[in-house]
mmCIF file of C-alpha atoms and ligand atoms in Angstrom:
data_model
loop_
_atom_site.group_PDB
_atom_site.id
_atom_site.type_symbol
_atom_site.label_atom_id
_atom_site.label_comp_id
_atom_site.label_asym_id
_atom_site.label_seq_id
_atom_site.Cartn_x
_atom_site.Cartn_y
_atom_site.Cartn_z
ATOM 1 C CA UNK A 592 37.782 44.420 79.616
ATOM 2 C CA UNK A 593 39.155 47.655 77.822
ATOM 3 C CA UNK A 594 41.984 45.760 76.194
ATOM 4 C CA UNK A 595 39.419 42.770 75.253
ATOM 5 C CA UNK A 596 37.177 45.255 73.529
ATOM 6 C CA UNK A 597 39.959 46.955 71.653
ATOM 7 C CA UNK A 598 41.293 43.480 70.692
ATOM 8 C CA UNK A 599 37.942 42.458 69.465
ATOM 9 C CA UNK A 600 37.638 45.611 67.331
ATOM 10 C CA UNK A 601 41.080 45.083 65.714
ATOM 11 C CA UNK A 602 40.519 41.571 65.071
ATOM 12 C CA UNK A 603 36.762 42.147 63.652
ATOM 13 C CA UNK A 604 38.084 45.003 61.257
ATOM 14 C CA UNK A 605 40.958 43.115 60.003
ATOM 15 C CA UNK A 606 38.571 40.220 59.015
ATOM 16 C CA UNK A 607 36.330 42.602 57.503
ATOM 17 C CA UNK A 608 39.057 44.321 55.368
ATOM 18 C CA UNK A 609 40.315 40.775 54.289
ATOM 19 C CA UNK A 610 36.849 39.528 53.314
ATOM 20 C CA UNK A 611 36.346 38.993 49.707
ATOM 21 C CA UNK A 612 32.759 37.991 49.371
ATOM 22 C CA UNK A 613 29.381 38.885 50.664
ATOM 23 C CA UNK A 614 28.816 35.493 52.322
ATOM 24 C CA UNK A 615 31.986 35.810 54.358
ATOM 25 C CA UNK A 616 31.031 39.477 55.246
ATOM 26 C CA UNK A 617 27.586 37.968 56.666
ATOM 27 C CA UNK A 618 29.496 35.237 58.667
ATOM 28 C CA UNK A 619 31.509 37.952 60.264
ATOM 29 C CA UNK A 620 28.387 39.793 61.102
ATOM 30 C CA UNK A 621 26.915 36.885 62.991
ATOM 31 C CA UNK A 622 30.378 35.945 64.584
ATOM 32 C CA UNK A 623 30.557 39.531 66.266
ATOM 33 C CA UNK A 624 27.388 41.061 66.578
ATOM 34 C CA UNK A 625 24.942 38.086 66.455
ATOM 35 C CA UNK A 626 23.137 36.890 69.583
ATOM 36 C CA UNK A 627 25.729 34.487 70.274
ATOM 37 C CA UNK A 628 28.388 36.672 69.006
ATOM 38 C CA UNK A 629 31.723 37.789 70.698
ATOM 39 C CA UNK A 630 30.715 41.259 71.571
ATOM 40 C CA UNK A 631 27.414 40.205 73.178
ATOM 41 C CA UNK A 632 29.342 37.736 75.116
ATOM 42 C CA UNK A 633 31.451 40.472 76.588
ATOM 43 C CA UNK A 634 28.685 42.953 77.295
ATOM 44 C CA UNK A 635 27.100 39.995 79.287
ATOM 45 C CA UNK A 636 30.089 40.035 81.717
ATOM 46 C CA UNK A 637 29.362 43.702 82.375
ATOM 47 C CA UNK A 638 27.571 42.858 85.515
ATOM 48 C CA UNK A 639 30.859 42.101 87.393
ATOM 49 C CA UNK A 640 32.023 45.573 86.844
ATOM 50 C CA UNK A 641 32.167 48.339 89.515
ATOM 51 C CA UNK A 642 29.533 51.127 88.999
ATOM 52 C CA UNK A 643 31.946 53.821 87.965
ATOM 53 C CA UNK A 644 33.530 51.399 85.326
ATOM 54 C CA UNK A 645 30.144 50.225 83.764
ATOM 55 C CA UNK A 646 29.226 53.627 81.859
ATOM 56 C CA UNK A 647 32.823 53.864 80.423
ATOM 57 C CA UNK A 648 32.899 50.280 79.348
ATOM 58 C CA UNK A 649 29.643 50.628 78.113
ATOM 59 C CA UNK A 650 30.403 53.554 75.976
ATOM 60 C CA UNK A 651 33.274 51.780 74.732
ATOM 61 C CA UNK A 652 31.524 48.728 73.813
ATOM 62 C CA UNK A 653 28.901 50.849 71.815
ATOM 63 C CA UNK A 654 31.697 52.624 69.809
ATOM 64 C CA UNK A 655 33.270 49.228 69.166
ATOM 65 C CA UNK A 656 29.714 47.861 67.821
ATOM 66 C CA UNK A 657 29.441 50.959 65.689
ATOM 67 C CA UNK A 658 32.603 50.607 64.074
ATOM 68 C CA UNK A 659 32.113 46.954 63.478
ATOM 69 C CA UNK A 660 28.870 47.805 61.941
ATOM 70 C CA UNK A 661 30.238 50.602 59.785
ATOM 71 C CA UNK A 662 33.104 48.431 58.595
ATOM 72 C CA UNK A 663 30.538 45.657 57.737
ATOM 73 C CA UNK A 664 28.321 48.124 55.975
ATOM 74 C CA UNK A 665 31.007 49.750 53.816
ATOM 75 C CA UNK A 666 32.313 46.449 52.805
ATOM 76 C CA UNK A 667 29.002 45.225 51.766
ATOM 77 C CA UNK A 668 28.613 48.407 49.723
ATOM 78 C CA UNK A 669 31.969 48.004 48.095
ATOM 79 C CA UNK A 670 31.500 44.241 47.136
ATOM 80 C CA UNK A 671 27.928 44.855 45.670
ATOM 81 C CA UNK A 672 29.546 47.748 43.628
ATOM 82 C CA UNK A 673 32.373 45.539 42.456
ATOM 83 C CA UNK A 674 30.076 42.642 41.490
ATOM 84 C CA UNK A 675 28.029 45.162 39.358
ATOM 85 C CA UNK A 676 31.143 46.170 37.212
ATOM 86 C CA UNK A 677 32.147 42.436 37.046
ATOM 87 C CA UNK A 678 28.606 41.618 35.617
ATOM 88 C CA UNK A 679 28.894 44.555 33.170
ATOM 89 C CA UNK A 680 32.429 43.282 32.175
ATOM 90 C CA UNK A 681 30.907 39.739 31.550
ATOM 91 C CA UNK A 682 27.989 41.126 29.671
ATOM 92 C CA UNK A 683 29.819 43.500 27.311
ATOM 93 C CA UNK A 684 28.042 43.593 23.881
ATOM 94 C CA UNK A 685 30.086 43.656 20.736
ATOM 95 C CA UNK A 686 28.466 46.115 18.732
ATOM 96 C CA UNK A 687 30.139 44.862 15.550
ATOM 97 C CA UNK A 688 28.253 41.511 15.446
ATOM 98 C CA UNK A 689 25.320 41.405 13.100
ATOM 99 C CA UNK A 690 21.891 41.804 14.870
ATOM 100 C CA UNK A 691 19.846 38.853 15.379
ATOM 101 C CA UNK A 692 16.876 39.052 12.821
ATOM 102 C CA UNK A 693 13.181 38.190 14.578
ATOM 103 C CA UNK A 694 10.961 36.223 12.130
ATOM 104 C CA UNK A 695 7.691 38.062 12.421
ATOM 105 C CA UNK A 696 4.581 36.006 11.156
ATOM 106 C CA UNK A 697 1.934 37.344 9.187
ATOM 107 C CA UNK A 698 -1.307 36.351 7.746
ATOM 108 C CA UNK A 699 -1.642 34.271 4.688
ATOM 109 C CA UNK A 700 -2.764 36.296 1.771
ATOM 110 C CA UNK A 701 -5.837 34.022 1.418
ATOM 111 C CA UNK A 702 -6.613 34.808 4.975
ATOM 112 C CA UNK A 703 -6.072 38.428 4.322
ATOM 113 C CA UNK A 704 -8.211 38.711 1.522
ATOM 114 C CA UNK A 705 -11.087 36.576 3.232
ATOM 115 C CA UNK A 706 -10.948 38.992 6.190
ATOM 116 C CA UNK A 707 -11.314 41.845 3.807
ATOM 117 C CA UNK A 708 -14.290 40.317 2.183
ATOM 118 C CA UNK A 709 -15.787 39.625 5.563
ATOM 119 C CA UNK A 710 -15.331 43.402 6.465
ATOM 120 C CA UNK A 711 -17.069 44.597 3.307
ATOM 121 C CA UNK A 712 -20.025 42.298 3.779
ATOM 122 C CA UNK A 713 -20.364 43.237 7.290
ATOM 123 C CA UNK A 714 -20.366 46.692 6.279
ATOM 124 C CA UNK A 715 -23.591 45.828 3.951
ATOM 125 C CA UNK A 716 -25.146 44.152 7.064
ATOM 126 C CA UNK A 717 -24.540 40.564 6.006
ATOM 127 C CA UNK A 718 -23.891 37.956 8.639
ATOM 128 C CA UNK A 719 -21.022 35.368 8.603
ATOM 129 C CA UNK A 720 -22.490 31.913 8.482
ATOM 130 C CA UNK A 721 -20.567 28.715 8.828
ATOM 131 C CA UNK A 722 -20.695 25.035 7.622
ATOM 132 C CA UNK A 723 -18.967 21.787 7.694
ATOM 133 C CA UNK A 724 -16.097 20.704 5.313
ATOM 134 C CA UNK A 725 -17.110 17.140 5.686
ATOM 135 C CA UNK A 726 -20.716 17.606 4.293
ATOM 136 C CA UNK A 727 -23.802 15.545 3.674
ATOM 137 C CA UNK A 728 -24.577 14.875 0.206
ATOM 138 C CA UNK A 729 -27.901 16.384 0.992
ATOM 139 C CA UNK A 730 -26.474 19.885 1.619
ATOM 140 C CA UNK A 731 -23.895 19.685 -0.920
ATOM 141 C CA UNK A 732 -26.291 18.464 -3.768
ATOM 142 C CA UNK A 733 -29.839 17.431 -2.956
ATOM 143 C CA UNK A 734 -31.020 20.478 -1.162
ATOM 144 C CA UNK A 735 -29.302 22.634 -4.042
ATOM 145 C CA UNK A 736 -31.616 20.916 -6.634
ATOM 146 C CA UNK A 737 -28.915 18.384 -7.988
ATOM 147 C CA UNK A 738 -30.823 15.051 -7.689
ATOM 148 C CA UNK A 739 -28.784 11.854 -7.365
ATOM 149 C CA UNK A 740 -28.114 11.304 -11.157
ATOM 150 C CA UNK A 741 -27.973 14.908 -12.236
ATOM 151 C CA UNK A 742 -24.899 15.326 -14.846
ATOM 152 C CA UNK A 743 -23.904 18.579 -13.097
ATOM 153 C CA UNK A 744 -22.489 16.841 -10.191
ATOM 154 C CA UNK A 745 -19.766 15.512 -12.639
ATOM 155 C CA UNK A 746 -18.244 19.018 -12.939
ATOM 156 C CA UNK A 747 -17.515 19.023 -9.320
ATOM 157 C CA UNK A 748 -15.672 15.541 -9.277
ATOM 158 C CA UNK A 749 -15.463 14.910 -5.757
ATOM 159 C CA UNK A 750 -13.944 13.113 -2.627
ATOM 160 C CA UNK A 751 -16.666 10.841 -1.130
ATOM 161 C CA UNK A 752 -15.843 9.619 2.654
ATOM 162 C CA UNK A 753 -18.770 7.382 2.806
ATOM 163 C CA UNK A 754 -22.349 6.867 1.955
ATOM 164 C CA UNK A 755 -23.834 10.113 1.468
ATOM 165 C CA UNK A 756 -20.866 12.062 3.066
ATOM 166 C CA UNK A 757 -18.146 13.908 1.055
ATOM 167 C CA UNK A 758 -15.792 16.928 1.333
ATOM 168 C CA UNK A 759 -18.089 19.784 0.146
ATOM 169 C CA UNK A 760 -17.282 20.709 -3.555
ATOM 170 C CA UNK A 761 -18.511 24.336 -2.922
ATOM 171 C CA UNK A 762 -19.677 26.779 -0.115
ATOM 172 C CA UNK A 763 -23.177 26.659 -1.682
ATOM 173 C CA UNK A 764 -24.040 24.063 0.955
ATOM 174 C CA UNK A 765 -24.092 27.049 3.358
ATOM 175 C CA UNK A 766 -27.198 28.193 1.805
ATOM 176 C CA UNK A 767 -29.690 25.385 2.777
ATOM 177 C CA UNK A 768 -28.001 24.876 6.204
ATOM 178 C CA UNK A 769 -28.735 28.679 6.914
ATOM 179 C CA UNK A 770 -32.154 28.686 5.431
ATOM 180 C CA UNK A 771 -33.189 25.613 7.135
ATOM 181 C CA UNK A 772 -32.270 27.341 10.588
ATOM 182 C CA UNK A 773 -34.193 30.524 9.860
ATOM 183 C CA UNK A 774 -37.141 29.808 7.588
ATOM 184 C CA UNK A 775 -39.544 31.296 7.369
ATOM 185 C CA UNK A 776 -37.910 34.548 8.640
ATOM 186 C CA UNK A 777 -36.894 37.152 6.278
ATOM 187 C CA UNK A 778 -34.605 38.941 5.493
ATOM 188 C CA UNK A 779 -31.522 36.436 5.349
ATOM 189 C CA UNK A 780 -28.325 38.163 4.295
ATOM 190 C CA UNK A 781 -25.424 35.788 4.956
ATOM 191 C CA UNK A 782 -21.869 34.960 3.445
ATOM 192 C CA UNK A 783 -20.011 31.675 4.188
ATOM 193 C CA UNK A 784 -16.338 31.370 3.541
ATOM 194 C CA UNK A 785 -13.970 28.551 3.540
ATOM 195 C CA UNK A 786 -12.482 25.425 2.197
ATOM 196 C CA UNK A 787 -14.009 23.317 -0.620
ATOM 197 C CA UNK A 788 -12.528 20.218 -2.234
ATOM 198 C CA UNK A 789 -12.470 18.790 -6.048
ATOM 199 C CA UNK A 790 -10.397 16.186 -7.790
ATOM 200 C CA UNK A 791 -8.390 18.727 -9.729
ATOM 201 C CA UNK A 792 -4.693 19.546 -9.603
ATOM 202 C CA UNK A 793 -2.887 21.840 -11.972
ATOM 203 C CA UNK A 794 -1.384 25.461 -12.151
ATOM 204 C CA UNK A 795 -4.849 26.909 -11.964
ATOM 205 C CA UNK A 796 -6.623 24.253 -9.825
ATOM 206 C CA UNK A 797 -5.766 22.784 -6.549
ATOM 207 C CA UNK A 798 -7.884 19.853 -4.977
ATOM 208 C CA UNK A 799 -8.498 22.399 -2.125
ATOM 209 C CA UNK A 800 -9.386 25.638 -2.395
ATOM 210 C CA UNK A 801 -11.511 28.543 -0.654
ATOM 211 C CA UNK A 802 -14.759 30.165 -1.824
ATOM 212 C CA UNK A 803 -16.998 32.840 -0.649
ATOM 213 C CA UNK A 804 -20.655 32.156 -0.867
ATOM 214 C CA UNK A 805 -23.182 35.155 -0.444
ATOM 215 C CA UNK A 806 -27.109 35.181 -0.452
ATOM 216 C CA UNK A 807 -29.930 37.372 0.354
ATOM 217 C CA UNK A 808 -33.520 36.350 0.719
ATOM 218 C CA UNK A 809 -36.305 38.668 1.168
ATOM 219 C CA UNK A 810 -39.702 39.940 -0.522
ATOM 220 C CA UNK A 811 -39.143 41.292 -4.033
ATOM 221 C CA UNK A 812 -35.329 40.372 -4.312
ATOM 222 C CA UNK A 813 -34.262 40.657 -7.882
ATOM 223 C CA UNK A 814 -31.414 40.544 -10.235
ATOM 224 C CA UNK A 815 -30.767 44.168 -9.860
ATOM 225 C CA UNK A 816 -30.138 43.639 -5.891
ATOM 226 C CA UNK A 817 -27.539 40.951 -6.962
ATOM 227 C CA UNK A 818 -25.980 43.547 -9.413
ATOM 228 C CA UNK A 819 -25.698 46.326 -6.978
ATOM 229 C CA UNK A 820 -24.388 44.300 -4.163
ATOM 230 C CA UNK A 821 -21.881 42.794 -6.433
ATOM 231 C CA UNK A 822 -20.615 46.266 -7.912
ATOM 232 C CA UNK A 823 -20.242 47.768 -4.279
ATOM 233 C CA UNK A 824 -18.103 44.693 -3.183
ATOM 234 C CA UNK A 825 -15.931 44.888 -6.291
ATOM 235 C CA UNK A 826 -15.566 48.580 -6.317
ATOM 236 C CA UNK A 827 -14.358 48.187 -2.667
ATOM 237 C CA UNK A 828 -12.081 45.235 -3.370
ATOM 238 C CA UNK A 829 -10.551 46.465 -6.768
ATOM 239 C CA UNK A 830 -11.090 50.188 -6.889
ATOM 240 C CA UNK A 831 -13.960 52.636 -7.616
ATOM 241 C CA UNK A 832 -13.799 52.463 -11.379
ATOM 242 C CA UNK A 833 -14.536 48.988 -11.795
ATOM 243 C CA UNK A 834 -17.584 47.747 -13.940
ATOM 244 C CA UNK A 835 -19.154 44.293 -13.978
ATOM 245 C CA UNK A 836 -20.979 42.546 -16.620
ATOM 246 C CA UNK A 837 -23.228 39.444 -16.546
ATOM 247 C CA UNK A 838 -23.381 36.669 -19.084
ATOM 248 C CA UNK A 839 -26.023 33.889 -18.941
ATOM 249 C CA UNK A 840 -24.997 30.520 -17.435
ATOM 250 C CA UNK A 841 -26.400 27.555 -15.728
ATOM 251 C CA UNK A 842 -26.455 26.161 -12.058
ATOM 252 C CA UNK A 843 -29.100 23.838 -10.769
ATOM 253 C CA UNK A 844 -29.713 25.982 -8.010
ATOM 254 C CA UNK A 845 -30.122 29.274 -9.415
ATOM 255 C CA UNK A 846 -32.507 30.328 -12.143
ATOM 256 C CA UNK A 847 -31.858 32.239 -14.008
ATOM 257 C CA UNK A 848 -28.152 32.020 -13.547
ATOM 258 C CA UNK A 849 -25.071 34.113 -14.472
ATOM 259 C CA UNK A 850 -21.389 34.273 -14.778
ATOM 260 C CA UNK A 851 -20.008 37.799 -13.333
ATOM 261 C CA UNK A 852 -17.189 39.282 -15.080
ATOM 262 C CA UNK A 853 -15.441 42.508 -13.634
ATOM 263 C CA UNK A 854 -13.345 44.781 -15.534
ATOM 264 C CA UNK A 855 -9.796 43.806 -15.759
ATOM 265 C CA UNK A 856 -7.983 45.141 -12.621
ATOM 266 C CA UNK A 857 -4.526 45.317 -14.516
ATOM 267 C CA UNK A 858 -5.570 47.187 -17.500
ATOM 268 C CA UNK A 859 -8.579 48.827 -16.494
ATOM 269 C CA UNK A 860 -10.617 47.165 -19.406
ATOM 270 C CA UNK A 861 -8.048 47.962 -22.290
ATOM 271 C CA UNK A 862 -7.002 44.481 -22.869
ATOM 272 C CA UNK A 863 -3.892 42.726 -21.263
ATOM 273 C CA UNK A 864 -2.434 39.398 -20.850
ATOM 274 C CA UNK A 865 -4.062 38.778 -17.596
ATOM 275 C CA UNK A 866 -7.507 39.239 -19.129
ATOM 276 C CA UNK A 867 -6.634 37.767 -22.723
ATOM 277 C CA UNK A 868 -7.130 40.955 -24.187
ATOM 278 C CA UNK A 869 -10.864 40.726 -23.355
ATOM 279 C CA UNK A 870 -10.779 43.667 -20.867
ATOM 280 C CA UNK A 871 -12.940 41.307 -18.457
ATOM 281 C CA UNK A 872 -11.988 38.888 -15.867
ATOM 282 C CA UNK A 873 -14.614 36.088 -15.098
ATOM 283 C CA UNK A 874 -14.824 36.053 -11.391
ATOM 284 C CA UNK A 875 -17.874 34.256 -10.197
ATOM 285 C CA UNK A 876 -21.071 32.371 -10.531
ATOM 286 C CA UNK A 877 -24.364 33.643 -9.513
ATOM 287 C CA UNK A 878 -28.263 33.559 -10.249
ATOM 288 C CA UNK A 879 -31.574 33.847 -8.456
ATOM 289 C CA UNK A 880 -31.946 31.169 -5.936
ATOM 290 C CA UNK A 881 -34.050 28.374 -7.680
ATOM 291 C CA UNK A 882 -37.721 28.072 -6.317
ATOM 292 C CA UNK A 883 -36.881 24.575 -5.581
ATOM 293 C CA UNK A 884 -34.057 25.151 -3.198
ATOM 294 C CA UNK A 885 -36.157 27.602 -1.325
ATOM 295 C CA UNK A 886 -38.965 25.185 -1.013
ATOM 296 C CA UNK A 887 -36.882 22.375 0.130
ATOM 297 C CA UNK A 888 -35.557 24.548 2.931
ATOM 298 C CA UNK A 889 -38.630 26.034 4.100
ATOM 299 C CA UNK A 890 -39.366 29.138 2.141
ATOM 300 C CA UNK A 891 -42.362 29.910 -0.034
ATOM 301 C CA UNK A 892 -41.081 30.809 -3.511
ATOM 302 C CA UNK A 893 -44.395 32.534 -4.019
ATOM 303 C CA UNK A 894 -43.600 35.078 -1.084
ATOM 304 C CA UNK A 895 -39.679 35.490 -1.425
ATOM 305 C CA UNK A 896 -36.939 35.602 -3.737
ATOM 306 C CA UNK A 897 -33.412 35.606 -3.215
ATOM 307 C CA UNK A 898 -29.916 35.730 -5.148
ATOM 308 C CA UNK A 899 -26.948 33.727 -4.545
ATOM 309 C CA UNK A 900 -23.320 33.995 -5.563
ATOM 310 C CA UNK A 901 -20.068 32.076 -5.157
ATOM 311 C CA UNK A 902 -16.477 33.209 -5.749
ATOM 312 C CA UNK A 903 -13.399 31.446 -5.643
ATOM 313 C CA UNK A 904 -10.801 33.259 -3.388
ATOM 314 C CA UNK A 905 -7.502 32.011 -4.775
ATOM 315 C CA UNK A 906 -8.279 33.464 -8.179
ATOM 316 C CA UNK A 907 -9.011 36.828 -6.370
ATOM 317 C CA UNK A 908 -5.787 36.841 -4.811
ATOM 318 C CA UNK A 909 -3.906 35.786 -7.813
ATOM 319 C CA UNK A 910 -5.650 38.907 -9.827
ATOM 320 C CA UNK A 911 -4.882 41.244 -6.990
ATOM 321 C CA UNK A 912 -1.364 40.414 -6.681
ATOM 322 C CA UNK A 913 -0.334 39.008 -10.074
ATOM 323 C CA UNK A 914 0.319 35.312 -8.770
ATOM 324 C CA UNK A 915 0.533 32.879 -11.652
ATOM 325 C CA UNK A 916 0.665 29.620 -9.883
ATOM 326 C CA UNK A 917 -1.792 28.429 -7.683
ATOM 327 C CA UNK A 918 0.264 25.950 -5.879
ATOM 328 C CA UNK A 919 2.594 28.766 -4.477
ATOM 329 C CA UNK A 920 -0.316 29.411 -1.808
ATOM 330 C CA UNK A 921 0.161 25.938 -0.336
ATOM 331 C CA UNK A 922 3.986 25.391 -0.579
ATOM 332 C CA UNK A 923 4.411 27.475 2.545
ATOM 333 C CA UNK A 924 7.665 28.916 1.083
ATOM 334 C CA UNK A 925 8.436 31.903 3.606
ATOM 335 C CA UNK A 926 10.052 33.854 0.759
ATOM 336 C CA UNK A 927 6.618 33.883 -1.181
ATOM 337 C CA UNK A 928 4.496 34.331 1.823
ATOM 338 C CA UNK A 929 6.584 37.314 3.188
ATOM 339 C CA UNK A 930 5.697 39.508 0.185
ATOM 340 C CA UNK A 931 2.153 40.176 1.280
HETATM 341 N N1 LIG B 979 -21.409 26.973 -6.165
HETATM 342 C C1 LIG B 979 -21.018 27.370 -7.605
HETATM 343 C C2 LIG B 979 -19.727 26.831 -7.928
HETATM 344 O O1 LIG B 979 -18.839 26.470 -7.079
HETATM 345 C C3 LIG B 979 -20.908 28.915 -7.603
HETATM 346 C C4 LIG B 979 -22.233 29.430 -7.553
HETATM 347 C C5 LIG B 979 -22.638 29.793 -6.081
HETATM 348 C C6 LIG B 979 -23.160 29.571 -8.541
HETATM 349 C C7 LIG B 979 -24.006 30.596 -6.009
HETATM 350 C C8 LIG B 979 -24.296 30.214 -8.441
HETATM 351 C C9 LIG B 979 -24.803 30.696 -7.061
HETATM 352 O O2 LIG B 979 -19.128 26.935 -9.029
#
């Protein structure tokens, strides 16, 4: 029995030292130490030994088991270590290769400026309202005091989708939508931003562009409130020394109406190419909400008044960044977009 054990130990240790991978080491473990393994088999035969022999052989068997186990463990560790180095070898990084660049996206300049505008108005206590781009003729024209054959409709040469349905030509359609929902509650302070559509297409006009509409309805709202709000907004957008000026204008849904100019953000009013040497940039249309508009959407023009304004976003962004062709916004050329 003693010889058997010694032979078993030698054989096992030889196999272990020859084993070249972890699977083989595991197989050897099962072969010798497993439930049906060879060592276990020998130990089962111990019952036939004499009482004097038994402890001696038992001790030897334990030693054999221990040295096989040690052999297996150190082989496993060695193989694992070797594997690590092989892996490192395989993964060697060539530090002389140029790095991989990641394309990090960013917000479109129009979106950036719209977000800025939202922040400014939220700070002034306005809420952000919404309206559909596919709009009813009623909200785009009728409710804004453009009757069916009003000539002012021509200036917004429009995309009609069906009878009484069109792509909205301005964000002013948000006004009657909000009023209708809120009337007769006051105050109303809201802005609406988004896409609008007109049949125009050249370097300064695109068939789709963006506007922000703002309006406020309460008791005793006057032109000076309009001026005050716009002044605050332009100073936050373009710098603290902006001035504004109002010139008389016409819109069917405001009375009186005004074009609002801001002192040129490039030359600070001195006169330059951007402002055609006038010192002023024409930037939005505005006015006091027409009594008919208030009435149609459920407000009593004897009780409340309101102002409204509408501004093109593309133009603001062009001025802010000195962009000279509107079509750049929509070409989706990454070289252009990456600059903002
Ligand atoms: N909706 C007008 C336009 O698109 C702008 C405007 C809005 C004018 C609100 C007055 C009041 O040109």
